[in-house]
Amino acid sequence: RMQSSRSKPCSCPSLKLREVASMYFTLVAAFLVILVVALQGSAPRQSDFPYKVPLDPQGLLELSWNVSYPEQAVHFQLLIRELHFGLLFGMSDRGEFENADLAVLWSDGHNSYFGDAWSDAKGQLHMDSQQDYQLLGARRAPEGLYLLFRRAFSTCDPKDYLIEDGTVHLIYGILEKPVHSLQAINVSALHGGLQRVQLLKPNISIPQLPRDMKSMEITAPDVVIPSQETTYWCYMAELPEGFSKHHIIMYEPVVTAGNEALVHHMEVFQCAADFDSFPRYNGPCDSKMKPERLNYCRHVLAAWAMGAQAFYYPEEAGLAFGGPGSSRYLRLEIHYHNPLVLKGRRDSSGIRLYYTATLRPYDAGIMELGLVYTPVMAIPPGEDSFILTGYCTDKCTQLALPSAGIRIFASQLHTHLAGRKVVTVLSRHGRERQVVNADSHYSPHFQEIRMLKEVVAVFPGDELITTCTYNTEDRSRATVGGFGILEEMCVNYVHYYPQTQLELCKSAVDPGYLHRYFNLVNRFNDEEVCMCSQVSVPQQFYSIPWNTFNRDVLRSLYGFAPISVHCNKSSAVRFPGQWEKQPLPSITERLREPSPRCPPSPGAQPAAPIALHLGQLRRV
């Protein structure tokens, strides 16, 4: 179905005010009890908490938050629509309940308490000696209980999670029975789950939007969401006949009311201009009924994931679509996450594109950085953190970028199921200068185009180095690079302007050096393994006995062997030049790891819960 048609950061308080606040909190903490009146009242203003996400599939827990960069803190508002006997909310490395950093609300049936806690490797809860989830208030409203609390990005408490850029795995658990103490909570018996978000949203001012701006909705045509946990739904749409060149200048999600917890992420792809027409289709993306030609609809126009807001292009650039050399056909892909296996739920979600006929000074472009999709890059099985790196070399940027350079303003990181961390760094003259985008808690189940906090300028001769970390502990054979979901990728799709002919700037290890590795492995192996040329690279990797020696030599090979560089034009043709057996870029100076900023402590706060007056809680 197609239809045409930030608040300012608060300033830091003065030192004296901080001292007064510190004394106040210390005095309050000394009493061990804060009485938070939970009277009937109105909900806090939505503008105070601009970001919102449902935590559970039923939408009974709704999290809203705001980010204060001057205070280096996140303020949370948790709406609990049905309060049983409390809940756990927190963060962990990958969404586990073990080794988690938690804010806990619990009740013994008469009295309610709030406290900052942590769980150990066995899932046992402990009150934190440093109470860093600061309760700001609790308020009953007709729709439920609002819990307001604050947490600094970094607390310098070894038991606390460091909130940083990128993906954060939020966890929740509902207490369905009264508990007499925090230690009595059995984490493994909780009804709970996880939600992934980007907590630290960039503080970007919204650009001026033109008066002639129009909008177009690319939405699912009232589909019935299949009653299974995971569905990728594909729908073909098309632009009007004779649609001239326009610039997309922003887009936002359109989510059917009531389905906020089911619509996980959505993307709009433009089809290849090589075909005059594409068949209509409305159905699961993995169906045998899906026409083969839809696989040629891969050019991303818009991507949204749960918790993201509207995406804005910089004032001086827009994403071109329409006109000569541009396909009229678009493919909408929606990922439905339906863990409760709800039946008969109808959906018309999608993405609303805002566009203008008044073209901006620059066309925006999308460039692929990282590793070439090839089996020569592989990860041994049983690895907890194996690193692969792809290079966009100085030789390629020197040849392909304009003398004034390009400006990267957004980025979408991408791996398959084994990916755990992704980072792209800009290097100039052998010195790392700037992180383009990094995600230390990356999840392949949460991929969105993220606006960067600051635009990154890339000049001819610069290098863009993309490093991915993988975990293959659950695999018994090697994982090779490729398109399959059990194969791997390491990609950063960077959004930049002005658009150039350079569409892909990636690398892979030189195949000749990999062949030498296979020969070496064969000589050290007792059993004869056929490493002959007629055996495919994946088969050779699958036949390797993965002892420490073979693992370490492969790791070393990727760290020193020459590379094959793909410096490709939009037509998938390489720029002229010698691109085989290129030396690895030499890095003489690394970026320093930023040291966490510890907030001023309001004084020693005893590890004691805060008593809340919520009235007597009972089973819902």
Short mmCIF file of C-alpha atoms in Angstrom, two decimals, residues 192-558:
data_model
loop_
_atom_site.label_atom_id
_atom_site.label_comp_id
_atom_site.label_asym_id
_atom_site.label_seq_id
_atom_site.Cartn_x
_atom_site.Cartn_y
_atom_site.Cartn_z
CA GLY A 192 11.27 -12.33 31.69
CA GLY A 193 13.02 -11.45 28.48
CA LEU A 194 15.28 -8.99 26.72
CA GLN A 195 14.98 -5.96 24.48
CA ARG A 196 17.78 -4.40 22.42
CA VAL A 197 18.01 -0.62 22.03
CA GLN A 198 20.48 2.12 21.26
CA LEU A 199 20.28 3.98 24.59
CA LEU A 200 22.72 6.80 23.80
CA LYS A 201 20.93 8.55 20.95
CA PRO A 202 22.92 11.30 19.22
CA ASN A 203 21.98 14.83 20.26
CA ILE A 204 21.37 16.10 16.72
CA SER A 205 19.42 19.24 15.87
CA ILE A 206 16.60 18.61 13.40
CA PRO A 207 17.38 20.20 10.01
CA GLN A 208 15.08 22.75 8.38
CA LEU A 209 12.55 20.92 6.19
CA PRO A 210 11.48 22.41 2.82
CA ARG A 211 7.96 23.72 2.19
CA ASP A 212 7.47 21.51 -0.87
CA MET A 213 8.12 18.34 1.13
CA LYS A 214 5.76 15.46 0.33
CA SER A 215 5.37 12.08 1.96
CA MET A 216 4.80 8.55 0.72
CA GLU A 217 3.91 5.53 2.83
CA ILE A 218 5.33 2.13 1.91
CA THR A 219 3.19 -0.11 4.13
CA ALA A 220 2.05 -3.72 4.34
CA PRO A 221 -1.48 -4.14 2.92
CA ASP A 222 -3.35 -5.30 6.05
CA VAL A 223 -1.44 -8.59 6.33
CA VAL A 224 -2.22 -11.29 8.90
CA ILE A 225 0.96 -11.77 10.96
CA PRO A 226 1.83 -15.49 10.82
CA SER A 227 1.42 -17.33 14.15
CA GLN A 228 5.11 -18.22 14.49
CA GLU A 229 7.95 -16.62 16.43
CA THR A 230 9.90 -15.11 13.50
CA THR A 231 8.61 -13.95 10.11
CA TYR A 232 10.26 -11.84 7.42
CA TRP A 233 7.45 -10.42 5.29
CA CYS A 234 8.07 -9.02 1.79
CA TYR A 235 5.78 -6.64 -0.09
CA MET A 236 6.42 -5.08 -3.50
CA ALA A 237 5.42 -1.48 -4.15
CA GLU A 238 6.08 0.83 -7.08
CA LEU A 239 6.58 4.53 -7.67
CA PRO A 240 4.12 6.36 -10.00
CA GLU A 241 4.82 6.32 -13.75
CA GLY A 242 7.16 9.15 -14.78
CA PHE A 243 8.28 9.82 -11.18
CA SER A 244 11.17 12.27 -11.64
CA LYS A 245 14.33 12.48 -9.53
CA HIS A 246 13.63 13.52 -5.92
CA HIS A 247 15.62 13.61 -2.71
CA ILE A 248 14.53 11.62 0.34
CA ILE A 249 15.27 13.97 3.25
CA MET A 250 13.82 12.01 6.18
CA TYR A 251 11.83 8.91 7.01
CA GLU A 252 10.00 7.53 10.02
CA PRO A 253 8.20 4.33 11.05
CA VAL A 254 4.47 3.76 10.62
CA VAL A 255 3.53 1.07 13.15
CA THR A 256 -0.05 -0.23 13.45
CA ALA A 257 -1.45 0.62 16.89
CA GLY A 258 -1.30 -2.41 19.17
CA ASN A 259 1.54 -4.05 17.19
CA GLU A 260 4.40 -2.02 18.70
CA ALA A 261 5.82 -5.11 20.42
CA LEU A 262 5.56 -7.30 17.28
CA VAL A 263 7.17 -5.11 14.59
CA HIS A 264 10.87 -5.68 15.24
CA HIS A 265 12.49 -3.94 12.29
CA MET A 266 11.68 -2.77 8.74
CA GLU A 267 13.61 -1.90 5.59
CA VAL A 268 12.72 -0.41 2.20
CA PHE A 269 14.91 -1.55 -0.70
CA GLN A 270 15.03 -0.19 -4.24
CA CYS A 271 15.26 -2.74 -7.05
CA ALA A 272 17.98 -2.90 -9.69
CA ALA A 273 17.39 -0.63 -12.71
CA ASP A 274 18.54 -3.46 -15.05
CA PHE A 275 14.98 -4.90 -15.14
CA ASP A 276 12.03 -3.12 -16.75
CA SER A 277 9.53 -4.66 -14.37
CA PHE A 278 9.24 -6.71 -11.18
CA PRO A 279 6.41 -9.10 -10.26
CA ARG A 280 3.94 -8.16 -7.56
CA TYR A 281 4.40 -10.06 -4.33
CA ASN A 282 2.97 -9.99 -0.81
CA GLY A 283 4.11 -12.85 1.41
CA PRO A 284 6.88 -14.38 3.53
CA CYS A 285 10.38 -13.55 2.22
CA ASP A 286 11.49 -17.19 2.56
CA SER A 287 8.48 -18.63 0.69
CA LYS A 288 9.07 -20.83 -2.35
CA MET A 289 6.36 -18.71 -4.00
CA LYS A 290 8.53 -15.58 -3.81
CA PRO A 291 9.72 -14.65 -7.32
CA GLU A 292 13.49 -15.03 -7.82
CA ARG A 293 13.74 -11.52 -9.25
CA LEU A 294 12.98 -9.96 -5.84
CA ASN A 295 16.54 -10.89 -4.84
CA TYR A 296 17.66 -8.00 -7.08
CA CYS A 297 15.98 -5.47 -4.77
CA ARG A 298 18.90 -4.84 -2.40
CA HIS A 299 19.65 -1.08 -2.49
CA VAL A 300 18.64 0.24 0.97
CA LEU A 301 16.52 3.39 0.96
CA ALA A 302 15.43 3.26 4.61
CA ALA A 303 15.96 1.02 7.63
CA TRP A 304 14.26 1.20 11.04
CA ALA A 305 14.58 -0.92 14.17
CA MET A 306 12.53 -0.92 17.38
CA GLY A 307 13.34 2.10 19.57
CA ALA A 308 14.58 4.23 16.66
CA GLN A 309 12.93 7.52 15.80
CA ALA A 310 12.80 9.51 12.56
CA PHE A 311 15.97 9.55 10.44
CA TYR A 312 17.03 12.94 9.01
CA TYR A 313 19.47 13.63 6.20
CA PRO A 314 21.85 16.59 6.65
CA GLU A 315 20.48 19.88 5.23
CA GLU A 316 22.92 19.85 2.31
CA ALA A 317 22.19 16.28 1.07
CA GLY A 318 19.37 13.90 0.19
CA LEU A 319 19.07 10.30 -1.02
CA ALA A 320 18.16 10.32 -4.73
CA PHE A 321 15.32 8.16 -6.03
CA GLY A 322 13.19 8.37 -9.18
CA GLY A 323 14.21 9.65 -12.59
CA PRO A 324 16.36 8.04 -15.30
CA GLY A 325 18.55 5.12 -14.24
CA SER A 326 16.47 4.55 -11.09
CA SER A 327 14.00 1.66 -10.71
CA ARG A 328 10.35 2.42 -9.94
CA TYR A 329 10.11 -0.81 -7.89
CA LEU A 330 10.55 -0.99 -4.12
CA ARG A 331 10.54 -3.92 -1.71
CA LEU A 332 9.33 -3.51 1.88
CA GLU A 333 10.67 -6.10 4.32
CA ILE A 334 9.21 -6.36 7.84
CA HIS A 335 10.61 -8.58 10.58
CA TYR A 336 7.76 -9.68 12.87
CA HIS A 337 8.84 -11.02 16.26
CA ASN A 338 5.89 -12.94 17.72
CA PRO A 339 7.21 -15.05 20.64
CA LEU A 340 3.71 -15.46 22.12
CA VAL A 341 2.60 -16.92 18.75
CA LEU A 342 -0.45 -14.65 18.61
CA LYS A 343 -3.01 -15.62 15.96
CA GLY A 344 -5.01 -13.43 13.58
CA ARG A 345 -3.20 -10.14 14.33
CA ARG A 346 -3.48 -7.81 11.32
CA ASP A 347 -0.79 -5.32 10.39
CA SER A 348 -0.31 -2.35 8.06
CA SER A 349 3.07 -1.16 9.31
CA GLY A 350 5.80 0.27 7.12
CA ILE A 351 7.92 3.35 6.54
CA ARG A 352 6.89 6.89 5.61
CA LEU A 353 9.37 8.57 3.26
CA TYR A 354 9.54 12.38 3.13
CA TYR A 355 10.93 13.73 -0.13
CA THR A 356 11.37 16.93 -2.13
CA ALA A 357 11.57 17.83 -5.82
CA THR A 358 13.84 20.77 -4.90
CA LEU A 359 17.11 18.87 -5.02
CA ARG A 360 19.68 19.64 -2.33
CA PRO A 361 23.30 20.51 -3.27
CA TYR A 362 24.52 16.91 -2.90
CA ASP A 363 23.26 13.40 -3.59
CA ALA A 364 23.92 11.14 -0.60
CA GLY A 365 25.66 7.84 -1.31
CA ILE A 366 26.05 4.49 0.44
CA MET A 367 29.44 2.77 0.48
CA GLU A 368 30.26 -0.76 1.70
CA LEU A 369 33.33 -1.10 3.92
CA GLY A 370 34.78 -4.26 5.50
CA LEU A 371 35.37 -7.74 4.10
CA VAL A 372 34.59 -9.11 0.65
CA TYR A 373 31.95 -11.88 0.69
CA THR A 374 34.41 -14.75 0.17
CA PRO A 375 35.19 -18.06 1.90
CA VAL A 376 38.92 -17.20 2.15
CA MET A 377 38.08 -15.32 5.37
CA ALA A 378 37.09 -17.94 7.95
CA ILE A 379 36.62 -18.40 11.70
CA PRO A 380 37.61 -21.68 13.39
CA PRO A 381 34.94 -23.41 15.51
CA GLY A 382 34.92 -23.06 19.29
CA GLU A 383 36.27 -19.47 19.35
CA ASP A 384 34.94 -17.01 21.92
CA SER A 385 36.37 -13.89 20.21
CA PHE A 386 38.04 -14.35 16.82
CA ILE A 387 38.88 -11.12 14.98
CA LEU A 388 38.73 -10.43 11.23
CA THR A 389 39.58 -7.07 9.65
CA GLY A 390 38.69 -5.54 6.29
CA TYR A 391 40.55 -2.59 4.76
CA CYS A 392 39.56 0.33 2.56
CA THR A 393 43.11 1.34 1.62
CA ASP A 394 44.77 4.71 1.06
CA LYS A 395 45.42 3.72 -2.57
CA CYS A 396 41.67 3.31 -3.19
CA THR A 397 40.56 6.53 -1.48
CA GLN A 398 43.37 8.44 -3.22
CA LEU A 399 42.01 7.33 -6.58
CA ALA A 400 38.26 7.40 -5.94
CA LEU A 401 37.49 10.30 -3.58
CA PRO A 402 37.26 13.98 -4.60
CA SER A 403 40.03 16.29 -3.36
CA ALA A 404 37.60 17.97 -0.91
CA GLY A 405 36.77 14.53 0.54
CA ILE A 406 33.44 13.08 1.62
CA ARG A 407 31.39 13.44 4.83
CA ILE A 408 30.05 10.30 6.57
CA PHE A 409 26.91 11.11 8.59
CA ALA A 410 25.34 7.69 9.28
CA SER A 411 26.30 4.03 9.43
CA GLN A 412 24.72 0.56 9.48
CA LEU A 413 26.87 -2.28 10.81
CA HIS A 414 26.22 -5.81 9.56
CA THR A 415 27.34 -9.36 10.34
CA HIS A 416 25.55 -12.71 10.43
CA LEU A 417 24.82 -14.80 13.54
CA ALA A 418 28.36 -15.15 14.96
CA GLY A 419 29.07 -11.37 15.04
CA ARG A 420 29.63 -9.88 18.52
CA LYS A 421 31.50 -6.57 17.99
CA VAL A 422 32.03 -4.26 15.01
CA VAL A 423 34.13 -1.10 14.75
CA THR A 424 35.31 1.11 11.88
CA VAL A 425 38.27 3.44 12.47
CA LEU A 426 39.58 6.24 10.22
CA SER A 427 43.37 6.20 9.82
CA ARG A 428 45.47 8.97 8.21
CA HIS A 429 49.20 8.62 7.46
CA GLY A 430 49.32 5.46 9.57
CA ARG A 431 47.72 7.08 12.62
CA GLU A 432 44.24 6.18 13.84
CA ARG A 433 42.34 9.47 14.01
CA GLN A 434 38.66 8.78 14.75
CA VAL A 435 36.11 6.05 15.39
CA VAL A 436 33.50 6.16 12.61
CA ASN A 437 31.09 3.77 14.34
CA ALA A 438 31.54 1.14 17.05
CA ASP A 439 29.28 -1.39 18.73
CA SER A 440 30.84 -3.44 21.54
CA HIS A 441 27.58 -5.32 22.21
CA TYR A 442 26.56 -5.75 18.58
CA SER A 443 23.68 -8.10 17.82
CA PRO A 444 22.83 -9.41 14.33
CA HIS A 445 19.18 -9.27 15.51
CA PHE A 446 19.29 -5.47 15.89
CA GLN A 447 20.54 -3.63 12.81
CA GLU A 448 19.58 -0.03 12.18
CA ILE A 449 21.00 2.92 10.28
CA ARG A 450 22.43 5.13 13.02
CA MET A 451 23.04 8.85 12.67
CA LEU A 452 26.57 9.61 13.89
CA LYS A 453 27.14 12.00 16.80
CA GLU A 454 29.51 13.94 14.58
CA VAL A 455 30.11 13.92 10.83
CA VAL A 456 33.36 12.15 9.84
CA ALA A 457 35.41 13.79 7.05
CA VAL A 458 37.33 11.33 4.85
CA PHE A 459 39.99 12.63 2.43
CA PRO A 460 41.95 11.03 -0.43
CA GLY A 461 44.71 8.87 1.07
CA ASP A 462 42.76 8.05 4.25
CA GLU A 463 42.15 4.45 5.33
CA LEU A 464 38.91 3.02 6.74
CA ILE A 465 39.55 -0.12 8.78
CA THR A 466 36.60 -2.31 9.83
CA THR A 467 37.12 -4.99 12.48
CA CYS A 468 34.60 -7.67 13.46
CA THR A 469 34.75 -10.00 16.47
CA TYR A 470 33.02 -13.38 16.25
CA ASN A 471 31.93 -16.11 18.64
CA THR A 472 31.73 -19.68 17.30
CA GLU A 473 31.67 -21.57 20.61
CA ASP A 474 28.45 -23.34 19.54
CA ARG A 475 29.87 -24.54 16.19
CA SER A 476 31.73 -27.73 15.36
CA ARG A 477 33.18 -26.74 11.99
CA ALA A 478 34.76 -23.65 10.46
CA THR A 479 32.56 -20.66 9.54
CA VAL A 480 33.52 -19.22 6.15
CA GLY A 481 32.65 -15.87 4.63
CA GLY A 482 29.65 -15.74 2.29
CA PHE A 483 25.97 -14.90 1.84
CA GLY A 484 24.41 -17.79 3.80
CA ILE A 485 23.09 -17.11 7.30
CA LEU A 486 25.55 -19.68 8.76
CA GLU A 487 28.37 -18.07 6.77
CA GLU A 488 29.74 -14.72 7.89
CA MET A 489 30.01 -11.10 6.84
CA CYS A 490 31.80 -8.02 8.20
CA VAL A 491 30.30 -4.89 6.70
CA ASN A 492 29.75 -1.24 7.52
CA TYR A 493 27.34 0.50 5.13
CA VAL A 494 28.35 4.15 5.51
CA HIS A 495 26.01 6.93 4.38
CA TYR A 496 27.88 9.95 3.07
CA TYR A 497 27.90 12.90 0.67
CA PRO A 498 28.71 13.95 -1.99
CA GLN A 499 28.06 10.65 -3.79
CA THR A 500 31.04 9.28 -5.70
CA GLN A 501 31.53 6.33 -8.07
CA LEU A 502 33.07 4.34 -5.20
CA GLU A 503 30.39 1.95 -3.98
CA LEU A 504 32.50 -0.77 -2.37
CA CYS A 505 35.90 -0.51 -0.66
CA LYS A 506 36.76 -3.85 0.96
CA SER A 507 39.43 -6.52 1.17
CA ALA A 508 40.17 -10.22 1.73
CA VAL A 509 43.36 -12.19 2.32
CA ASP A 510 45.39 -13.00 -0.81
CA PRO A 511 44.23 -16.47 -2.05
CA GLY A 512 47.82 -17.54 -2.80
CA TYR A 513 48.86 -17.02 0.81
CA LEU A 514 45.81 -18.93 2.02
CA HIS A 515 46.84 -21.83 -0.25
CA ARG A 516 50.26 -21.82 1.44
CA TYR A 517 48.48 -22.04 4.79
CA PHE A 518 46.56 -25.12 3.65
CA ASN A 519 49.83 -26.71 2.46
CA LEU A 520 51.47 -25.99 5.83
CA VAL A 521 48.52 -27.49 7.75
CA ASN A 522 48.70 -30.57 5.54
CA ARG A 523 52.41 -31.11 6.27
CA PHE A 524 51.83 -30.94 10.03
CA ASN A 525 48.76 -33.15 9.96
CA ASP A 526 49.07 -36.89 10.53
CA GLU A 527 46.18 -37.80 8.27
CA GLU A 528 46.40 -36.89 4.61
CA VAL A 529 43.92 -34.07 3.93
CA CYS A 530 43.38 -33.26 0.27
CA MET A 531 44.45 -29.64 -0.18
CA CYS A 532 44.41 -29.86 -3.95
CA SER A 533 43.06 -27.08 -6.13
CA GLN A 534 39.96 -29.04 -7.21
CA VAL A 535 38.70 -29.04 -3.59
CA SER A 536 36.79 -25.84 -2.71
CA VAL A 537 38.11 -23.42 -0.08
CA PRO A 538 35.17 -24.14 2.30
CA GLN A 539 35.82 -27.90 2.02
CA GLN A 540 39.49 -27.35 2.81
CA PHE A 541 38.56 -25.31 5.89
CA TYR A 542 36.02 -27.96 6.98
CA SER A 543 38.67 -30.70 6.85
CA ILE A 544 41.22 -28.91 9.08
CA PRO A 545 41.75 -30.42 12.56
CA TRP A 546 41.41 -27.31 14.72
CA ASN A 547 44.28 -27.68 17.17
CA THR A 548 45.97 -24.67 18.78
CA PHE A 549 48.69 -24.55 16.12
CA ASN A 550 46.27 -24.41 13.18
CA ARG A 551 44.18 -21.74 14.90
CA ASP A 552 47.16 -19.55 15.78
CA VAL A 553 48.73 -19.79 12.33
CA LEU A 554 45.43 -18.78 10.67
CA ARG A 555 45.12 -15.83 13.07
CA SER A 556 48.71 -14.81 12.26
CA LEU A 557 48.14 -15.22 8.51
CA TYR A 558 45.24 -12.75 8.62
#
